[in-house]
Short mmCIF file of N, CA and C in Angstrom, two decimals:
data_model
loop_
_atom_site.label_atom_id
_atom_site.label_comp_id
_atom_site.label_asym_id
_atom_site.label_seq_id
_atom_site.Cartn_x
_atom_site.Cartn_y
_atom_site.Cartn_z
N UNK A 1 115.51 122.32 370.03
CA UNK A 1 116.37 122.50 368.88
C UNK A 1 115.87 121.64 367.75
N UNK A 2 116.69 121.41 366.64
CA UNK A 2 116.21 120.91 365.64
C UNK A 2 116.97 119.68 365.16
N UNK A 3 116.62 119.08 364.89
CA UNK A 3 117.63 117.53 364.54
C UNK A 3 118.54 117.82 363.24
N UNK A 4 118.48 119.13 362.33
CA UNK A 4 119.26 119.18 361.97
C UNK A 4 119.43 121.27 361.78
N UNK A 5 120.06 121.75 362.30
CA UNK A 5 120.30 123.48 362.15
C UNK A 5 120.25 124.41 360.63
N UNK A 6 120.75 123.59 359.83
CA UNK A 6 121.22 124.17 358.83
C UNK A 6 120.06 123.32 357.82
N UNK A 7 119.67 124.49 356.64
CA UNK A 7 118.40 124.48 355.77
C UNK A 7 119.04 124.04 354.87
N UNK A 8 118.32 123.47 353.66
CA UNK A 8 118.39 123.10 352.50
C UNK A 8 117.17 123.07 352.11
N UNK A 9 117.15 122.30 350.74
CA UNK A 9 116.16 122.85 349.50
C UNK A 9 115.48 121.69 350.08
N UNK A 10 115.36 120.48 350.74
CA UNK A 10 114.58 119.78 351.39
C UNK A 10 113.84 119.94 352.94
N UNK A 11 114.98 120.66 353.31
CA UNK A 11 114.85 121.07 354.67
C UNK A 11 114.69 122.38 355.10
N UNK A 12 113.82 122.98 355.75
CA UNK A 12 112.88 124.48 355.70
C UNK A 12 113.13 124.72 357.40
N UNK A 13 113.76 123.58 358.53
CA UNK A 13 113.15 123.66 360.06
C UNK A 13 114.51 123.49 360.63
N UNK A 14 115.39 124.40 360.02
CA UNK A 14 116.63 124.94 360.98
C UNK A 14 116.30 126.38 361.69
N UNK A 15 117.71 126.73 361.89
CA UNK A 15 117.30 128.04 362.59
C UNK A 15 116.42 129.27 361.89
N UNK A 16 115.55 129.68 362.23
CA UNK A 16 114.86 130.73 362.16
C UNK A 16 115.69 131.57 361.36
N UNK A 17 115.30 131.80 359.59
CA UNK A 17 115.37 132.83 359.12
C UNK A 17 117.17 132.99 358.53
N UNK A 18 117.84 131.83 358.68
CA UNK A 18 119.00 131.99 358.38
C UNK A 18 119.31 131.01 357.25
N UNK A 19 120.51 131.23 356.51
CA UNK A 19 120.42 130.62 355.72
C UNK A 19 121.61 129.46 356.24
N UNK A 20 122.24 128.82 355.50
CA UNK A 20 123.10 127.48 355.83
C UNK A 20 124.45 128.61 355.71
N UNK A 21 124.58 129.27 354.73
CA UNK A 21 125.85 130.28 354.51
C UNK A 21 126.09 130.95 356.07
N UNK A 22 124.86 131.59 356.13
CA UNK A 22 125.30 132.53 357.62
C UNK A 22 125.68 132.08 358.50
N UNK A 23 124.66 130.70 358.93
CA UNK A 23 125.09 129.99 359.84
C UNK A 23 126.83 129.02 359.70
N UNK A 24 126.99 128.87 359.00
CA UNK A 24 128.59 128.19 358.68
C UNK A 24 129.04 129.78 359.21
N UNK A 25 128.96 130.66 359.21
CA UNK A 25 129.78 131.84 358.83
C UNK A 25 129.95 132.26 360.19
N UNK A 26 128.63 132.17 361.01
CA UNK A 26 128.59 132.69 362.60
C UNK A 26 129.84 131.58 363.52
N UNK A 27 129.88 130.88 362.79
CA UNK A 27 130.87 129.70 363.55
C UNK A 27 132.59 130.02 363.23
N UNK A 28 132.84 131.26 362.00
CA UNK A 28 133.82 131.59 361.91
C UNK A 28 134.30 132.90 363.04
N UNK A 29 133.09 133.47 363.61
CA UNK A 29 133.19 134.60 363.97
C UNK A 29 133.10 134.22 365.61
N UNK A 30 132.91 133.28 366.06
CA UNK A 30 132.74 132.82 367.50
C UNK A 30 134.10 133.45 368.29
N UNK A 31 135.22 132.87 368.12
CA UNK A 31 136.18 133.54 368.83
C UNK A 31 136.69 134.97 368.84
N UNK A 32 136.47 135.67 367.28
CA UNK A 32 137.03 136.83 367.22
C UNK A 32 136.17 138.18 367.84
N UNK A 33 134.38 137.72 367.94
CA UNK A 33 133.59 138.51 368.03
C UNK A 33 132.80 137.58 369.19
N UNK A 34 133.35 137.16 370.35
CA UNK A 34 132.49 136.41 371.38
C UNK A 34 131.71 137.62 372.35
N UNK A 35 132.60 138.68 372.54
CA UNK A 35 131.64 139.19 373.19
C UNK A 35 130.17 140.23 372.80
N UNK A 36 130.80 140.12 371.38
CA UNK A 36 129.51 140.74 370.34
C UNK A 36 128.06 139.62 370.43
N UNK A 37 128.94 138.35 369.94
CA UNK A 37 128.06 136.99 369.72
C UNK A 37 127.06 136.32 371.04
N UNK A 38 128.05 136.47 372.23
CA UNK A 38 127.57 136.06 373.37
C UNK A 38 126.45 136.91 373.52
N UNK A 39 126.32 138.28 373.41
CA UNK A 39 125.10 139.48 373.58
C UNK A 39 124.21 138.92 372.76
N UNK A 40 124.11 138.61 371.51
CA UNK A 40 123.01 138.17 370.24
C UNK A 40 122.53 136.98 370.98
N UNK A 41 123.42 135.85 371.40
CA UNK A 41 123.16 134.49 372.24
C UNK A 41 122.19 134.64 373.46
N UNK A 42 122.72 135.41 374.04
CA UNK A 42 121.43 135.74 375.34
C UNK A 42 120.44 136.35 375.22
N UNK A 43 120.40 137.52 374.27
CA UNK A 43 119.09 137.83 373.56
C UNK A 43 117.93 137.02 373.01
N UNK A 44 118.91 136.06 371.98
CA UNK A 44 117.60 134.93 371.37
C UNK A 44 117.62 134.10 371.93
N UNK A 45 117.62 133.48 373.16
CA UNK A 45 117.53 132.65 373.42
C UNK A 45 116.02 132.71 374.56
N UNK A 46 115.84 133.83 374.75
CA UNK A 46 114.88 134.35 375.35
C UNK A 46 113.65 134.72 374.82
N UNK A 47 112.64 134.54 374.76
CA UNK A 47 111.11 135.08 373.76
C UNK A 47 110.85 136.64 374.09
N UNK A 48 110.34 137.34 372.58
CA UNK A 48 110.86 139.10 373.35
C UNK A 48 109.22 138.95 374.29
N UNK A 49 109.62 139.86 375.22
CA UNK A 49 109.14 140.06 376.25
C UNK A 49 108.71 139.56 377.09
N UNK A 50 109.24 138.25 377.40
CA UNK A 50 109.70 137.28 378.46
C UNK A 50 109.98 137.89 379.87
N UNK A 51 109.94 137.44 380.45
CA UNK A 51 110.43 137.71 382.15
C UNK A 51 111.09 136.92 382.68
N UNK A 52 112.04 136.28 382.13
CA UNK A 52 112.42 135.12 382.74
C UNK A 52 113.40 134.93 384.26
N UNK A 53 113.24 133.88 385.04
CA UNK A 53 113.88 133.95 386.29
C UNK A 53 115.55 134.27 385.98
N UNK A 54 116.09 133.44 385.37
CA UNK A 54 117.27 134.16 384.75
C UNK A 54 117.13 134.99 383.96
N UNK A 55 117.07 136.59 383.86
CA UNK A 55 117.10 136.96 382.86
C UNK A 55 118.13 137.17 381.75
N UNK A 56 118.27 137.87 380.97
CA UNK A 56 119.24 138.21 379.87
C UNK A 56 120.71 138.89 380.32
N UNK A 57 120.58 139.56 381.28
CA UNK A 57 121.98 140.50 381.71
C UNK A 57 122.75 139.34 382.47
N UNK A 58 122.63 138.10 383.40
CA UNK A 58 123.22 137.11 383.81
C UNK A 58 123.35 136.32 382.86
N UNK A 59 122.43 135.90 382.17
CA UNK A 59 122.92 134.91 381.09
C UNK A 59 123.62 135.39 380.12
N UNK A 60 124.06 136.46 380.06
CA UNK A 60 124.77 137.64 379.08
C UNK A 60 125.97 137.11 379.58
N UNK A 61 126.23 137.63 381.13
CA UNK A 61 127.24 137.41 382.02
C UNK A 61 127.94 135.96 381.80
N UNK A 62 127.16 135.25 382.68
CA UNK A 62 128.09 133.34 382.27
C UNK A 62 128.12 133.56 381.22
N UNK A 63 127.52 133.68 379.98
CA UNK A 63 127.93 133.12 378.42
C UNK A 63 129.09 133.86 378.26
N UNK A 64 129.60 135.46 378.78
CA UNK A 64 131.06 136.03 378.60
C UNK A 64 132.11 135.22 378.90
N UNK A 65 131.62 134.28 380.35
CA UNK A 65 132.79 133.91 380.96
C UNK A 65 133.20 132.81 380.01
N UNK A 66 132.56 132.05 378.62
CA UNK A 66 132.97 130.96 378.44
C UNK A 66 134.75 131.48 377.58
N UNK A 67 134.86 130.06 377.10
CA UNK A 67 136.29 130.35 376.57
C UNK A 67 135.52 129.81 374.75
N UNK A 68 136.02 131.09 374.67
CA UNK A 68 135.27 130.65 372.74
C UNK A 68 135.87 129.99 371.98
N UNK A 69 137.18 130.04 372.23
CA UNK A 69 138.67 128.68 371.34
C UNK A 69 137.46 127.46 372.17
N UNK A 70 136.75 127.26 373.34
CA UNK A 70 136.51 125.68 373.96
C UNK A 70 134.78 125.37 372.78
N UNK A 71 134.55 126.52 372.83
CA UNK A 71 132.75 126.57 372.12
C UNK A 71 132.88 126.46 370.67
N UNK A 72 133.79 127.14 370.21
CA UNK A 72 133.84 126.58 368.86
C UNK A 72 133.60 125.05 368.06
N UNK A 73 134.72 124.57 368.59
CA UNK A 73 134.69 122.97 368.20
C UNK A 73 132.96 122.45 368.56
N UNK A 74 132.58 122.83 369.40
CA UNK A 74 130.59 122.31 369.65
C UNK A 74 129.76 123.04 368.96
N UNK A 75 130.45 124.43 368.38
CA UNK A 75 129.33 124.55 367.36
C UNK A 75 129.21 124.52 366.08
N UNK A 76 130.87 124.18 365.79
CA UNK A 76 130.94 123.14 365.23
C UNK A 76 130.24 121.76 364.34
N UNK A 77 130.10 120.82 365.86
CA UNK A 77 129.82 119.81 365.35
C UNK A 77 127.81 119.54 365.58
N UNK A 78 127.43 120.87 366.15
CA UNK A 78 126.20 121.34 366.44
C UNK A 78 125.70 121.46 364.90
N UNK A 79 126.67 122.79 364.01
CA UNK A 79 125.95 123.00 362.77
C UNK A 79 126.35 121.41 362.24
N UNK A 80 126.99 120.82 362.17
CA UNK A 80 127.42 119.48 361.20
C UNK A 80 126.36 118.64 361.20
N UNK A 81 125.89 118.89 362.60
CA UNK A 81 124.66 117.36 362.62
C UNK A 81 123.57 117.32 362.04
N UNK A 82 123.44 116.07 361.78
CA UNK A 82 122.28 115.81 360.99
C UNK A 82 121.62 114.44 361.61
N UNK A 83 120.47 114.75 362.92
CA UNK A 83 119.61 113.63 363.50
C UNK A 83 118.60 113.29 363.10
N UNK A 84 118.33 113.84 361.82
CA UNK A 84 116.47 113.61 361.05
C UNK A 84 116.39 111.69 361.21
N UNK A 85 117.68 111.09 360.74
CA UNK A 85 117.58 109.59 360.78
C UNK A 85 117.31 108.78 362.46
N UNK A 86 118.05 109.82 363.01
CA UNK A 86 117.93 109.02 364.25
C UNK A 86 116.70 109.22 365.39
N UNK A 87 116.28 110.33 364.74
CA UNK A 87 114.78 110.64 365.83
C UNK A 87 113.93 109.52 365.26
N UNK A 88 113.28 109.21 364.31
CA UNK A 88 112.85 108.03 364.11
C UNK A 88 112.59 106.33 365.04
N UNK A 89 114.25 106.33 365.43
CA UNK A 89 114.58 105.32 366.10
C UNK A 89 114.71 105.09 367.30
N UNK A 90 114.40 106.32 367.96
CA UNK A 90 114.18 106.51 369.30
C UNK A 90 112.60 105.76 370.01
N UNK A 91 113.05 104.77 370.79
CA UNK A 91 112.30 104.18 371.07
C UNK A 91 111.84 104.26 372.64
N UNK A 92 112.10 105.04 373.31
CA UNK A 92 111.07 105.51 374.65
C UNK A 92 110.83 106.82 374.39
N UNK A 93 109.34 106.68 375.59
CA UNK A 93 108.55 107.92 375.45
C UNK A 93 109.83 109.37 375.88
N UNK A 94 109.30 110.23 375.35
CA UNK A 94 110.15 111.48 375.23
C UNK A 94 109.73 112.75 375.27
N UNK A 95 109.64 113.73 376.15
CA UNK A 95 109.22 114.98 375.61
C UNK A 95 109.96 116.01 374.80
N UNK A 96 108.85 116.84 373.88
CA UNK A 96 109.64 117.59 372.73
C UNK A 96 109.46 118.92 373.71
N UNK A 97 110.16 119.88 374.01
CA UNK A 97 110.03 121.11 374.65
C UNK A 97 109.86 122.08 372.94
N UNK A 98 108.63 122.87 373.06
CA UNK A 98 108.79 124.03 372.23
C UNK A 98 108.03 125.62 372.52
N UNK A 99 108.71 126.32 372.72
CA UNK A 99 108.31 127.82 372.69
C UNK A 99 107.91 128.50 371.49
N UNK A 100 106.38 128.82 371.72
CA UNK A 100 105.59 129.33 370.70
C UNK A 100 106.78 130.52 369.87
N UNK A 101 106.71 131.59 370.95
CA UNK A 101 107.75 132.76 370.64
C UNK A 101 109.38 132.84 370.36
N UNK A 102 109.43 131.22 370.19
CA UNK A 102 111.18 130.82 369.66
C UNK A 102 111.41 131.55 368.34
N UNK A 103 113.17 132.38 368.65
CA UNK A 103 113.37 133.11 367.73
C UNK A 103 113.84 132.44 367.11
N UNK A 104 114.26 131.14 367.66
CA UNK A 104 115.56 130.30 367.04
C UNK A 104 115.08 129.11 366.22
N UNK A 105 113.83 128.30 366.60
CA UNK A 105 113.16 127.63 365.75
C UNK A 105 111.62 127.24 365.90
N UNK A 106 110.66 126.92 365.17
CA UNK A 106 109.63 126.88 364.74
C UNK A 106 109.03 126.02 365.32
N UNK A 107 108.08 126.28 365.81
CA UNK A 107 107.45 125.20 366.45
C UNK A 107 107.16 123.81 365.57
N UNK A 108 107.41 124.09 364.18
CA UNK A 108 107.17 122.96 363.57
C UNK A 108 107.96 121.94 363.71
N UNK A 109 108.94 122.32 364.26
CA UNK A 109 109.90 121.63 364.40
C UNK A 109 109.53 120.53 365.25
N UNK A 110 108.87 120.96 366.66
CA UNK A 110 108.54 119.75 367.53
C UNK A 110 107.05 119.00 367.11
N UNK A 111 106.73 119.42 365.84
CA UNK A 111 105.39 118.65 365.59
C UNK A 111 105.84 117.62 364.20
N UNK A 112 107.10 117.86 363.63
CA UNK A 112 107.76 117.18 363.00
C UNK A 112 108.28 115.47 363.64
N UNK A 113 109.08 116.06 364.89
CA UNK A 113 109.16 114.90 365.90
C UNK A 113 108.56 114.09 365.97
N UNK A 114 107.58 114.94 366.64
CA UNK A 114 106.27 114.13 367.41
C UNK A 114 105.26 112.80 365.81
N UNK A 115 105.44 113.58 364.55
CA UNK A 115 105.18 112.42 363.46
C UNK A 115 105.80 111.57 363.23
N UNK A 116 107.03 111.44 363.42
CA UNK A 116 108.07 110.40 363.29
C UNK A 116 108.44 109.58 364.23
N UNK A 117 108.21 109.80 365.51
CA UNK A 117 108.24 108.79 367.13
C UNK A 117 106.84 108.73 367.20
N UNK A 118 105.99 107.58 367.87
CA UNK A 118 104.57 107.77 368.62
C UNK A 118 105.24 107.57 369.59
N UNK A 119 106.41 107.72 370.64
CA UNK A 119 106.97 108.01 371.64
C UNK A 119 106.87 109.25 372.52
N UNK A 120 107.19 109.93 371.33
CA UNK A 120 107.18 111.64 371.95
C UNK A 120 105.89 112.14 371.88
N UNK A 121 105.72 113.35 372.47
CA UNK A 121 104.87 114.28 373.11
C UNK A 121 105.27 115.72 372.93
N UNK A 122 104.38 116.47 372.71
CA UNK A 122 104.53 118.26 372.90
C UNK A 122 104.49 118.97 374.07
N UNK A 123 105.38 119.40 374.80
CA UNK A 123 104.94 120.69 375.78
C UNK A 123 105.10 121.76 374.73
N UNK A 124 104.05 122.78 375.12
CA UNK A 124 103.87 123.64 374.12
C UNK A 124 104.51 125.35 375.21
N UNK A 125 105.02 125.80 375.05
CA UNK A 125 104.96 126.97 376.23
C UNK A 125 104.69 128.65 375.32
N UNK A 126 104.08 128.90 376.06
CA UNK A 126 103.39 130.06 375.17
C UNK A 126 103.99 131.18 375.22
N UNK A 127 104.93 131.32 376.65
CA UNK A 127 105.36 132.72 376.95
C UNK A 127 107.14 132.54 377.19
N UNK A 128 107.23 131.07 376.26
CA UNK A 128 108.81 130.88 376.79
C UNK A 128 109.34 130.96 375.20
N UNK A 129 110.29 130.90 375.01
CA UNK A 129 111.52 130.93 373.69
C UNK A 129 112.03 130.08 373.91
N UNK A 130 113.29 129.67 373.30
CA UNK A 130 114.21 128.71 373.22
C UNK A 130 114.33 128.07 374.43
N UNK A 131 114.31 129.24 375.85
CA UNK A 131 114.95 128.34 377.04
C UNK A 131 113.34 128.68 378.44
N UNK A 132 112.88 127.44 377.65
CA UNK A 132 111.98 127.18 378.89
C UNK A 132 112.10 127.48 380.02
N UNK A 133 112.81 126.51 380.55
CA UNK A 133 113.36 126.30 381.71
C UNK A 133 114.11 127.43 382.81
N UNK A 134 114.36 128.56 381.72
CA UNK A 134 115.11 129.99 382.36
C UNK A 134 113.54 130.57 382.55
N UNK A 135 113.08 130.63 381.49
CA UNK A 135 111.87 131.86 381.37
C UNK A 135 110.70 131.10 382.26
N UNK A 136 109.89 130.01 382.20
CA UNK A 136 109.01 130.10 383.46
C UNK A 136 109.50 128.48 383.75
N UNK A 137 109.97 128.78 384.96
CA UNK A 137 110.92 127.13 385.00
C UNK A 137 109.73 126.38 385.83
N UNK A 138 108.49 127.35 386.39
CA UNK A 138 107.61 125.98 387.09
C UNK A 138 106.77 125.83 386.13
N UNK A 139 106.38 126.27 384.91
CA UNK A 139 105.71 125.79 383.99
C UNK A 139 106.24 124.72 383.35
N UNK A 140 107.24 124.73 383.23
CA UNK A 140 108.48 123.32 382.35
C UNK A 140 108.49 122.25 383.28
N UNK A 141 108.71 122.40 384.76
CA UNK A 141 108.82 121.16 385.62
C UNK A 141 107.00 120.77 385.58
N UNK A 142 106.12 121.20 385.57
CA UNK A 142 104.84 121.16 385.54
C UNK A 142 104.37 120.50 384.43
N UNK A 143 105.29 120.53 383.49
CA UNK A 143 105.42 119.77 381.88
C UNK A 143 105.77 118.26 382.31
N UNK A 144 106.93 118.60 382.61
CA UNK A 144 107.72 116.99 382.88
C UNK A 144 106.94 116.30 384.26
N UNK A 145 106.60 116.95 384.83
CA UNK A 145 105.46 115.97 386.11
C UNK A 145 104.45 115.40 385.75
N UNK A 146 103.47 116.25 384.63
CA UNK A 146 102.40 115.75 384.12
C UNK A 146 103.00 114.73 383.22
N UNK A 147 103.88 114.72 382.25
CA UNK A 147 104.59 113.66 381.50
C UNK A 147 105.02 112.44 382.07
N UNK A 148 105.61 112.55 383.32
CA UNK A 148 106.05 111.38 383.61
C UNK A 148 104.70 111.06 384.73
N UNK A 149 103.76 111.70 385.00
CA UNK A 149 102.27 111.17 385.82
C UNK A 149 101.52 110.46 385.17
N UNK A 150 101.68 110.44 383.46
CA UNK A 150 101.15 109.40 382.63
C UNK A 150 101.03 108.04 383.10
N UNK A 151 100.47 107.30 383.51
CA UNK A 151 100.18 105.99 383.91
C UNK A 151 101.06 104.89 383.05
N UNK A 152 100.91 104.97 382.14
CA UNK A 152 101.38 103.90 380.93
C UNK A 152 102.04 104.41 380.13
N UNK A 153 103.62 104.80 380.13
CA UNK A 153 104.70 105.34 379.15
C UNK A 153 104.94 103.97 378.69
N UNK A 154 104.82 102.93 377.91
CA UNK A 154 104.86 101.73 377.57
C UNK A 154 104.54 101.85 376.26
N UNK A 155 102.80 102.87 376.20
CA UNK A 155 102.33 102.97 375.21
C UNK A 155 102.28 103.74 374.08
N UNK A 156 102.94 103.80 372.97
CA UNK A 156 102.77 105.16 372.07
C UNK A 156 102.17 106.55 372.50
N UNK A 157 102.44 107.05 372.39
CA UNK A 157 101.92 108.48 372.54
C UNK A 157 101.34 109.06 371.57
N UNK A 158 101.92 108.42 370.23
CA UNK A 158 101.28 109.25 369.08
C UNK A 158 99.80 110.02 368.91
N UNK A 159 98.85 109.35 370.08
CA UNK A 159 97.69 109.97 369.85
C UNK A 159 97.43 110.74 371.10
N UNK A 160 97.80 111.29 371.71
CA UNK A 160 98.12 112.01 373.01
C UNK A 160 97.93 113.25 372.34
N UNK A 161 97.44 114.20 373.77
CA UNK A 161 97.17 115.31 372.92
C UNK A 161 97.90 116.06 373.35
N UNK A 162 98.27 117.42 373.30
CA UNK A 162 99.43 118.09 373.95
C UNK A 162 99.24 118.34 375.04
N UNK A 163 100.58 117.99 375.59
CA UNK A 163 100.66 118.39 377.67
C UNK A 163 100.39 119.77 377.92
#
């Protein structure tokens, strides 16, 4: 995700292709249109033509079952945030997860990170979207093994090359 969702005239590395209006606006429509929204939700969250171990018709499924009066208030305070200050200050090593084929945000996003911590690191996944971990989940644990097999997490990462 992005340390902060919503774009401005400074900021270009929120969600994919939306503006700050729409997005305030999708947060009005959460309860009245959840089972419209939940379908769009399991769609992008997936890279198109993905295979993922969970696919889209189950994750379609749980995301119906949530209660959208409970999801509101988190997405909420999801669009509100603003972490550009606090990634900075993050001071252990960290991995950035990003999917080339993310509908939802830009890979620039995790190379943004990665300039502002010499903590963090890139997994890069080529055939995943937003949710790694659904779409090839032994490529993601294969991320975090090689990450934490690093000998010396002590040391900046900044010059590390991508996992």
């Amino acid at each position: 995700m992005s340390p902060r969702m919503l774009p401005d005239a400074a900021w270009d590395l929120g969600l994919i292709g939306q503006s700050a209006e729409a997005i305030l606006a999708t947060s009005e429509k959460i309860i009245p249109t959840w089972p419209r929204l939940s379908q769009s939700i399991s769609r992008n969250m997936f890279a198109r033509g993905s295979t993922p171990t969970l696919s889209r018709e189950p994750a379609h499924a749980l995301l119906r079952l949530q209660d959208p009066a409970g999801l509101r208030p988190l997405s909420d305070d999801l669009v509100a945030m603003d972490e550009r200050e606090v990634i900075s200050q993050i001071d252990v090593p960290y991995l950035v997860f990003t999917g080339a084929p993310s509908r939802l945000y830009s890979e620039a996003v995790a190379h943004w990170i990665t300039a502002k911590v010499p903590w963090a690191a890139v997994a890069r996944f080529e055939h995943s979207g937003h949710s790694p971990h659904l779409e090839g989940p032994e490529t993601f644990f294969d991320a975090i093994r090689g990450f934490v097999a690093v000998e010396d997490l002590t040391t900046p990462l900044k010059y590390r090359e991508e996992i």
